[in-house]
Coordinates of C-alpha atoms in Angstrom, one line a residue:
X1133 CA -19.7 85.2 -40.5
X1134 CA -16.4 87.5 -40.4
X1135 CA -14.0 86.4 -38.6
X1136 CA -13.2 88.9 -35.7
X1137 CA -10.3 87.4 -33.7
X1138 CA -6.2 88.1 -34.5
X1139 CA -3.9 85.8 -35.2
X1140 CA -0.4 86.4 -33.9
X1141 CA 2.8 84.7 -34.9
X1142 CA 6.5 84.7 -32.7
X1143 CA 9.3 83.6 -35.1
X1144 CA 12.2 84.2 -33.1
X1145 CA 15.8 83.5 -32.1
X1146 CA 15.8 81.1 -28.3
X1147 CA 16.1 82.9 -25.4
X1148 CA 13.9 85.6 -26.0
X1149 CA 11.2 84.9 -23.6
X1150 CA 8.6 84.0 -26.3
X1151 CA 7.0 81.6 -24.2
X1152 CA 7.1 83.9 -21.2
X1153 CA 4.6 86.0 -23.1
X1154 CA 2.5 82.9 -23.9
X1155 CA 2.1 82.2 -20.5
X1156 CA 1.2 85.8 -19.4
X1157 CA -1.4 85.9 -22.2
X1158 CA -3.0 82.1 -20.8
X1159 CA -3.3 84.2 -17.4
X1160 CA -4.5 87.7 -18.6
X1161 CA -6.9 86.1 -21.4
X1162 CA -10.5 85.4 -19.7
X1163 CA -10.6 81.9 -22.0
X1164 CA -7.4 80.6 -22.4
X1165 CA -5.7 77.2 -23.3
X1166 CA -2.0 76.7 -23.1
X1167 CA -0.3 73.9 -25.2
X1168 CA 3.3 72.9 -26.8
X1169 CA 3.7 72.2 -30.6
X1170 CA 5.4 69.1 -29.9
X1171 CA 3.1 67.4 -27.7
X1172 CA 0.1 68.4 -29.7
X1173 CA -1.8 66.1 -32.5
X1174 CA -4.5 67.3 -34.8
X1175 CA -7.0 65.8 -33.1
X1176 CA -5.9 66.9 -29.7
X1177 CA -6.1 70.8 -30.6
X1178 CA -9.5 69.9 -33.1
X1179 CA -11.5 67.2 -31.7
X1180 CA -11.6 63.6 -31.3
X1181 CA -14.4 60.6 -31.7
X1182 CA -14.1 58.5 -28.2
X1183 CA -16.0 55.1 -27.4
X1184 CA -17.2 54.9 -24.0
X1185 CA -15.8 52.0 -22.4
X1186 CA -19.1 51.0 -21.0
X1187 CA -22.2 51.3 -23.4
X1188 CA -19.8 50.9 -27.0
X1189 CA -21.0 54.4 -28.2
X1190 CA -19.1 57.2 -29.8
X1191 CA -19.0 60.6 -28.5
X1192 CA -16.9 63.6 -29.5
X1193 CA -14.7 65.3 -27.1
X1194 CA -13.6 68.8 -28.1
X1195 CA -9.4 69.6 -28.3
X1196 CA -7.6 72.5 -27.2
X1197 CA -9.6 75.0 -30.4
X1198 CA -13.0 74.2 -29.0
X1199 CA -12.3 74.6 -25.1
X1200 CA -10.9 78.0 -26.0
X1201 CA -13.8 79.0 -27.6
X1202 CA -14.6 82.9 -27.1
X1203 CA -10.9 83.2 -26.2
X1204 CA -7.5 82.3 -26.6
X1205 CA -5.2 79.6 -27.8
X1206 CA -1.5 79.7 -26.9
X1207 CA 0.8 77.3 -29.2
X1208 CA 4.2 77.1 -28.3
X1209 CA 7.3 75.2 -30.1
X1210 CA 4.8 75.7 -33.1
X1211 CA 7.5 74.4 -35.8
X1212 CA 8.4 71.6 -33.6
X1213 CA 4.6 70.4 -34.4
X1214 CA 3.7 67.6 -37.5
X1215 CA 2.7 69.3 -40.9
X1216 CA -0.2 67.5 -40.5
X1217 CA -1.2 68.7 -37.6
X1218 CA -0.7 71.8 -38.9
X1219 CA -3.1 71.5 -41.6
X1220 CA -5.6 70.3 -39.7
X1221 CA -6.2 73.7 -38.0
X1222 CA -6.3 75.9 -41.1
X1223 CA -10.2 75.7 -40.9
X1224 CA -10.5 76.2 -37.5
X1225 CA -7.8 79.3 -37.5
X1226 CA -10.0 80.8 -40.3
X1227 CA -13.4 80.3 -40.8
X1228 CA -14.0 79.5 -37.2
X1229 CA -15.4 76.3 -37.0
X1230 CA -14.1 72.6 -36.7
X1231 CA -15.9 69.9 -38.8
X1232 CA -16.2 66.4 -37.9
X1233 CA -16.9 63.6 -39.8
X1234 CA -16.1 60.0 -38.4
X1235 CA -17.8 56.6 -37.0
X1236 CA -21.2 58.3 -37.9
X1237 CA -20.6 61.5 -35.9
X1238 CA -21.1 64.6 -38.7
X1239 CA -21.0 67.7 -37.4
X1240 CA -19.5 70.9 -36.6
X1241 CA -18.0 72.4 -33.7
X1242 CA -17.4 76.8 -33.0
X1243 CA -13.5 77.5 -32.3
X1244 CA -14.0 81.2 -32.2
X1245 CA -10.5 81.7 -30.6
X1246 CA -7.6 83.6 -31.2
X1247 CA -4.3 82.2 -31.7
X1248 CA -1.1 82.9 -30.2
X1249 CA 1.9 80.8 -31.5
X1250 CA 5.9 81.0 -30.9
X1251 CA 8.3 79.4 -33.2
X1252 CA 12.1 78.6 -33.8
X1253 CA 13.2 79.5 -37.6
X1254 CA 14.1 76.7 -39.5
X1255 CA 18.2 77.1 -38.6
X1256 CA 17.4 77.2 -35.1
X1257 CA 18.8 81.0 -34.9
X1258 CA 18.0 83.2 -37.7
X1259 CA 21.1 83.3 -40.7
X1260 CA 20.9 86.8 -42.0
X1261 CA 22.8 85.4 -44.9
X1262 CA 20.0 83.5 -45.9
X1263 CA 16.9 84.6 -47.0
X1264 CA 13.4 85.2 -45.4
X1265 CA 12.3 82.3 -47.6
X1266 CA 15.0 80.0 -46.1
X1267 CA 14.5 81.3 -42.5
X1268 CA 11.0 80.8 -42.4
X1269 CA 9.9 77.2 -42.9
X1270 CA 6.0 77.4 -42.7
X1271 CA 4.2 76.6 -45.6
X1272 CA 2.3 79.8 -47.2
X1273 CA -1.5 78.6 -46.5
X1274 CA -0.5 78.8 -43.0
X1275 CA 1.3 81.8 -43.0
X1276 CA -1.0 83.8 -44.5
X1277 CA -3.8 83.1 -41.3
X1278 CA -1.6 85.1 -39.2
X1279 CA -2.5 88.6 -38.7
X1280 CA 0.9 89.8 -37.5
X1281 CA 4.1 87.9 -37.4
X1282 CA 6.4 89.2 -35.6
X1283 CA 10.5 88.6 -36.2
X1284 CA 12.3 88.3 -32.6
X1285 CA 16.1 88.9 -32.9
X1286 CA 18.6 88.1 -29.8
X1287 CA 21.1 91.4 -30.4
X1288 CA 24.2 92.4 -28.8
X1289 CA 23.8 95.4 -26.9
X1290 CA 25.6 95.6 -23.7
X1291 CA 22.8 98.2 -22.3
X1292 CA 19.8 95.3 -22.4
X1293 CA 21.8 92.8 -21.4
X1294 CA 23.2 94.6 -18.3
X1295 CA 19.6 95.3 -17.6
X1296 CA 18.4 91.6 -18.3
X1297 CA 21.1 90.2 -16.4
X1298 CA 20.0 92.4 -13.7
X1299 CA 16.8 91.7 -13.3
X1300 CA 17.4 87.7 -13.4
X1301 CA 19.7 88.3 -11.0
X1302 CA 17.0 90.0 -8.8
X1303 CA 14.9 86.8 -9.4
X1304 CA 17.1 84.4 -7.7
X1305 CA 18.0 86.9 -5.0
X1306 CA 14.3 86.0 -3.9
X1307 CA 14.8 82.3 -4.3
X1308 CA 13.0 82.2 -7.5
X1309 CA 9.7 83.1 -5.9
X1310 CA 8.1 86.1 -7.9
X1311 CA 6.3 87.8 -5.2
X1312 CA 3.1 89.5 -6.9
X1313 CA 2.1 92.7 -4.6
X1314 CA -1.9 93.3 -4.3
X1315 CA -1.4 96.4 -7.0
X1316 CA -0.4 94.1 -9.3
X1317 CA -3.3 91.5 -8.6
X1318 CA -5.8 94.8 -8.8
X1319 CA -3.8 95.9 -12.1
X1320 CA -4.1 92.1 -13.6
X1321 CA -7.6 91.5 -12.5
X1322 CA -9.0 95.1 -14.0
X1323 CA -7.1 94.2 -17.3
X1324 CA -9.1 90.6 -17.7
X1325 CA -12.2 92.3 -16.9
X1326 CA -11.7 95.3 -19.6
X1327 CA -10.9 93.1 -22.1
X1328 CA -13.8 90.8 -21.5
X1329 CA -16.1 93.8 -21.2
X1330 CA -14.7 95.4 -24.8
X1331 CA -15.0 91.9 -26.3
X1332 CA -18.8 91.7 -25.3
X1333 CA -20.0 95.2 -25.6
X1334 CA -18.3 97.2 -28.4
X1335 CA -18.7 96.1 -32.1
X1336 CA -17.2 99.5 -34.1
X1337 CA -18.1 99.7 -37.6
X1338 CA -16.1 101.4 -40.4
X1339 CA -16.5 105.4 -41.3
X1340 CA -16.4 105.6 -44.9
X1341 CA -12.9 107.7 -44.9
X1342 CA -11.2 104.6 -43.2
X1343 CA -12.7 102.5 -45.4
X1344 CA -11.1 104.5 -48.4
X1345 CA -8.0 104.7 -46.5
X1346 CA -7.6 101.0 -46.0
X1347 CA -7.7 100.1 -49.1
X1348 CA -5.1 102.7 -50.3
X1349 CA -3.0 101.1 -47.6
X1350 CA -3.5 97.7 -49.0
X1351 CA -3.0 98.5 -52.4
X1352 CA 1.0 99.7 -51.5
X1353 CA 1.8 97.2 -49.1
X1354 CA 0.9 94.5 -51.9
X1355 CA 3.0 96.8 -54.3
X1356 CA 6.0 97.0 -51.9
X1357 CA 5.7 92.9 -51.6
X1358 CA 5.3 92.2 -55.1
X1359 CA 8.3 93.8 -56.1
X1360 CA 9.2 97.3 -55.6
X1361 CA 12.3 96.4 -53.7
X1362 CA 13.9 95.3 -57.3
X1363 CA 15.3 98.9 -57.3
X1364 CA 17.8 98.2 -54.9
X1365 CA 19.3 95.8 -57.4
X1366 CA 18.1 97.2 -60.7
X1367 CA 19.1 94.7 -63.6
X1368 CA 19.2 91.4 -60.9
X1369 CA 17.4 89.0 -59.3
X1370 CA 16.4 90.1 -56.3
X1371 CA 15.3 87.6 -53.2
X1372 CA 12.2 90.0 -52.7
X1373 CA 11.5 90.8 -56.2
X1374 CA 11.6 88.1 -58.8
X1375 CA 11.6 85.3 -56.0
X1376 CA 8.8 84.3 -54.4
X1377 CA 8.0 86.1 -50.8
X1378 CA 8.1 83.9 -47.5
X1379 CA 4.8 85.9 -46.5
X1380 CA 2.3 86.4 -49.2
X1381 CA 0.2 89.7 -49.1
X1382 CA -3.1 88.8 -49.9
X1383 CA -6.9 89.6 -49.2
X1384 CA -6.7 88.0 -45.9
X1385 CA -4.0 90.6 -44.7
X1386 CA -6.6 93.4 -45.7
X1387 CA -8.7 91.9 -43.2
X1388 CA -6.0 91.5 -40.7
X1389 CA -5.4 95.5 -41.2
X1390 CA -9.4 95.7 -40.7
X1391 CA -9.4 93.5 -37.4
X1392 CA -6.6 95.6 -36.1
X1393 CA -8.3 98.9 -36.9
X1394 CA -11.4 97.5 -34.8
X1395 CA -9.5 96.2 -32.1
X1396 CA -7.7 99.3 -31.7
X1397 CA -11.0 101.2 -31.6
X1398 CA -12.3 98.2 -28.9
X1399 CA -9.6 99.5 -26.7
X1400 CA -10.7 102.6 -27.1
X1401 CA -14.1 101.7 -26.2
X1402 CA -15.4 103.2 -29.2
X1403 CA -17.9 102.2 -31.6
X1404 CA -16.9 103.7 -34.9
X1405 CA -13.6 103.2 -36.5
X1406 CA -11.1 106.1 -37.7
X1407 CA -8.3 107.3 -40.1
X1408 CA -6.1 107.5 -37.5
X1409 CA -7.0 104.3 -35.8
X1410 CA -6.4 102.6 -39.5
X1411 CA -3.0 104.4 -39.3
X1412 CA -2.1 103.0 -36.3
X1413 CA -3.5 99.5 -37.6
X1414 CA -1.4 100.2 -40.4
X1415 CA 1.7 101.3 -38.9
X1416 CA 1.4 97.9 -36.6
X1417 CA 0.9 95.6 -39.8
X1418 CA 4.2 97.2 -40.9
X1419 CA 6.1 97.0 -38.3
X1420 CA 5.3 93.7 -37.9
X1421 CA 4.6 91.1 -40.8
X1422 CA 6.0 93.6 -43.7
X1423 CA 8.8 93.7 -41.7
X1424 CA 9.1 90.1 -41.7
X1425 CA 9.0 90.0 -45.7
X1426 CA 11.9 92.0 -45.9
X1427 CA 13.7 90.6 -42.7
X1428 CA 17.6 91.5 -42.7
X1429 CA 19.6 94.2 -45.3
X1430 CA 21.3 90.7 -47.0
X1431 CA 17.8 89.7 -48.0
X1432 CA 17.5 92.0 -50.5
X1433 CA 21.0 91.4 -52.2
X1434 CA 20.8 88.6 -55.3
X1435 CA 21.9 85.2 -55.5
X1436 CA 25.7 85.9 -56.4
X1437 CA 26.2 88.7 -54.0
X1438 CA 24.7 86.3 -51.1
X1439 CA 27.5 83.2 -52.6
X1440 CA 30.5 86.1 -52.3
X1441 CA 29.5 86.8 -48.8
X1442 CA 29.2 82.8 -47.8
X1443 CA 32.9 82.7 -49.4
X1444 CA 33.9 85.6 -47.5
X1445 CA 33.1 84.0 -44.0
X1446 CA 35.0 80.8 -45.4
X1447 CA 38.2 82.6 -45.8
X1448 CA 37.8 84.2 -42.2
X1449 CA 37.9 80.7 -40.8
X1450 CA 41.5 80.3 -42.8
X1451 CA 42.8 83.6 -42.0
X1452 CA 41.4 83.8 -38.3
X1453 CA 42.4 80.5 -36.5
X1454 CA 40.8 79.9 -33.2
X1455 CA 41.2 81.3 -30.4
X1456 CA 43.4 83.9 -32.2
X1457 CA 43.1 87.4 -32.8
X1458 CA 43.4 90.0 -35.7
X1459 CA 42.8 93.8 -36.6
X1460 CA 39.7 94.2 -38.4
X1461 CA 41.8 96.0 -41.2
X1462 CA 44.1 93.8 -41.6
X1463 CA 41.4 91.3 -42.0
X1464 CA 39.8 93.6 -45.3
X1465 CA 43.0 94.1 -46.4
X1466 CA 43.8 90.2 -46.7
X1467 CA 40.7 89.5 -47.8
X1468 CA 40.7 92.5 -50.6
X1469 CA 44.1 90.7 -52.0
X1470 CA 42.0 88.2 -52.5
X1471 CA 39.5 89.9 -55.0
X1472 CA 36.3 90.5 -52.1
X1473 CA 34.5 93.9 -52.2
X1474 CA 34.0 95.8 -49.1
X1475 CA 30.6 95.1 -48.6
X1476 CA 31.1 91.5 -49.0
X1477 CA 33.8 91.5 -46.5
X1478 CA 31.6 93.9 -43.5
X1479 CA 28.9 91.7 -44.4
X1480 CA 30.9 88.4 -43.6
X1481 CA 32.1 90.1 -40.4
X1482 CA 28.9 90.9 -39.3
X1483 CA 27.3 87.6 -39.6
X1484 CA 30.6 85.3 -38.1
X1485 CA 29.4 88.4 -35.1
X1486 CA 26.0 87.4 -35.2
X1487 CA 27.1 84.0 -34.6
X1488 CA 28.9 84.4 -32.2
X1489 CA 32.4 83.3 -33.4
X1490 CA 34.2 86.2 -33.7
X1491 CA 34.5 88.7 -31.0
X1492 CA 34.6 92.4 -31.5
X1493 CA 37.6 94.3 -28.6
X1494 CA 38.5 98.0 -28.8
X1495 CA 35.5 99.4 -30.1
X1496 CA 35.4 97.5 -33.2
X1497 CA 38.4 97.5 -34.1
X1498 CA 40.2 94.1 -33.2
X1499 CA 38.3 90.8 -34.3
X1500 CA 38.7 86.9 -31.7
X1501 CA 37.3 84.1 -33.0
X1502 CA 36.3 82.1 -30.3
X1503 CA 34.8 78.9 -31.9
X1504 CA 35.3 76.4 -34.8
X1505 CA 33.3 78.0 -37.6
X1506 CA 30.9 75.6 -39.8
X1507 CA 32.0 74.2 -43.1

């Protein structure tokens, strides 16, 4: 049996609501089990082997995979769980199915669920600096049962944040109590009945043009991944090219691309699947795991390009003392005294930015550090 449900992966800065959208999944979703990476074992999200207090027997009770069976499984704080808990759900996120061998019990249980996880990368915040290797600390059999992953980045931008700010505001103008109107209710309750209706009734197939199509689009997105990024630093090492990718592209990413086509065409309440649907599919995959592969422009400088930049961020800290502030050309020109390219030195900038310990004023053009930078 193929499987038919999509795997979906949050790797994101804190603070970006990741496990808001967990818990509006567990209430839209018909099926739907809500749990937190750290409080979570392997045999609490598989299944378990009980004795009954009174009569000495075994019996099996089912975790959080099997409950959720013919629905959804929401996982957050997933790189806060135990690698081995982790491993224990590779079967069950991709052949379906949970087996169970223990105190004579031997069988096997359905998980046909989706699953929906959020996760921290491994510096807390991601480090442009670093690669998408060193961001993402998830071993690559895990990785690659996630149909999208999807890289969520906390950016400055006055515009969203006036708007955020805005509407929490508006939150705790009403006391924290999130009144839900009856349009909502009608909107909420029409959306859990469509999706368990598409789940039920439509099964599209593939038209033999999407088919052909799908497999063109395959073909370059394992081209792009293997390597074709070494052009941007011909003659070097690049982290995309040479290294080895945080996100393998393999044949079960062609079947993500073939379980979004058919979702796409579920929605759509048809039964066949089309070029254009396979675009979109396409389009999605791209935007979202390839995406991830490639994640920040420093990625895809080499090794001694990536040490410049640390060194440049180094001499900031000595030239910009807390609390201080500086022209951001008289920063270049110090730091150019001192033998650093341009592009070493914006990149520096734009990192210490990222983490908050410099300050931009005056459109740009005067730099505060407001923190002790780290050594």
């Amino acid at each position: 049996r193929i499987r038919g449900d999509i795997n979906v992966l949050l790797l994101g800065d804190p603070s970006t609501a990741k496990s808001q959208l967990l818990k509006f999944v567990e209430k839209v979703a018909p099926i739907s089990v809500y749990t937190s990476g750290k409080g979570s074992s392997a045999a609490g999200l598989t299944a378990s082997v009980v004795r009954d207090g009174g009569s000495r027997d075994f019996y099996l009770e089912g975790g959080a995979m099997v409950l959720a069976d013919g629905g959804v499984v929401c996982i957050d704080e997933f790189d806060k769980m135990r690698e081995a808990d982790r491993v224990a759900i590779h079967e069950a996120m991709e052949q379906q199915t949970i087996s169970v061998a223990k105190a004579g019990i031997t069988t096997i249980l359905n998980s046909r669920t989706a699953v929906l996880a959020a996760a921290n990368p491994v510096f807390g915040r991601f480090d442009d600096v670093k690669t998408a290797a060193e961001n993402i600390d998830f071993q690559t059999t895990i990785l690659s049962r996630f149909d999208l992953i999807f890289i969520v980045r906390d950016r400055q931008d006055v515009e969203n944040d006036k708007r955020l700010a805005k509407h929490i505001l508006s939150l705790h103008k009403q006391g924290g109590r999130v009144t839900d109107d009856e349009e909502q209710k009608k909107e909420m309750e029409f959306l859990r009945k469509y999706i368990a209706f598409a789940r039920k009734t439509i099964s599209p197939v593939l038209s033999s043009s999407a088919a052909t199509k799908l497999a063109r689009h395959y073909c370059s997105a394992r081209a792009e991944a293997r390597g074709d990024t070494r052009q941007e630093d011909a003659g070097s090492r690049g982290a995309t090219g040479s290294n080895e990718n945080a996100i393998p592209i393999t044949v079960r990413q062609l079947e993500a691309i073939v379980r979004l086509s058919e979702s796409i065409a579920k929605i759509c309440l048809m039964s066949e699947v089309t070029e254009e649907m396979v675009d979109e599919a396409y389009r999605l995959f791209q935007t979202a795991t390839v995406d991830a592969i490639k994640h920040g422009q420093v990625s895809f400088l080499n090794d001694e390009v990536r040490e410049e930049i640390l060194k440049v961020m180094d001499r900031i800290h000595s030239h910009v003392p807390v609390e201080s502030r500086i022209s951001r050309e008289l920063l270049f020109q110090q730091l150019r005294k001192e033998n650093f390219g341009d592009r070493a030195i914006a990149f520096g900038i734009h990192e210490l930015i990222q983490k908050r310990e410099l300050v931009e004023y005056s459109q740009g053009q005067v730099l505060k550090r407001i923190q002790i930078g780290r050594r």
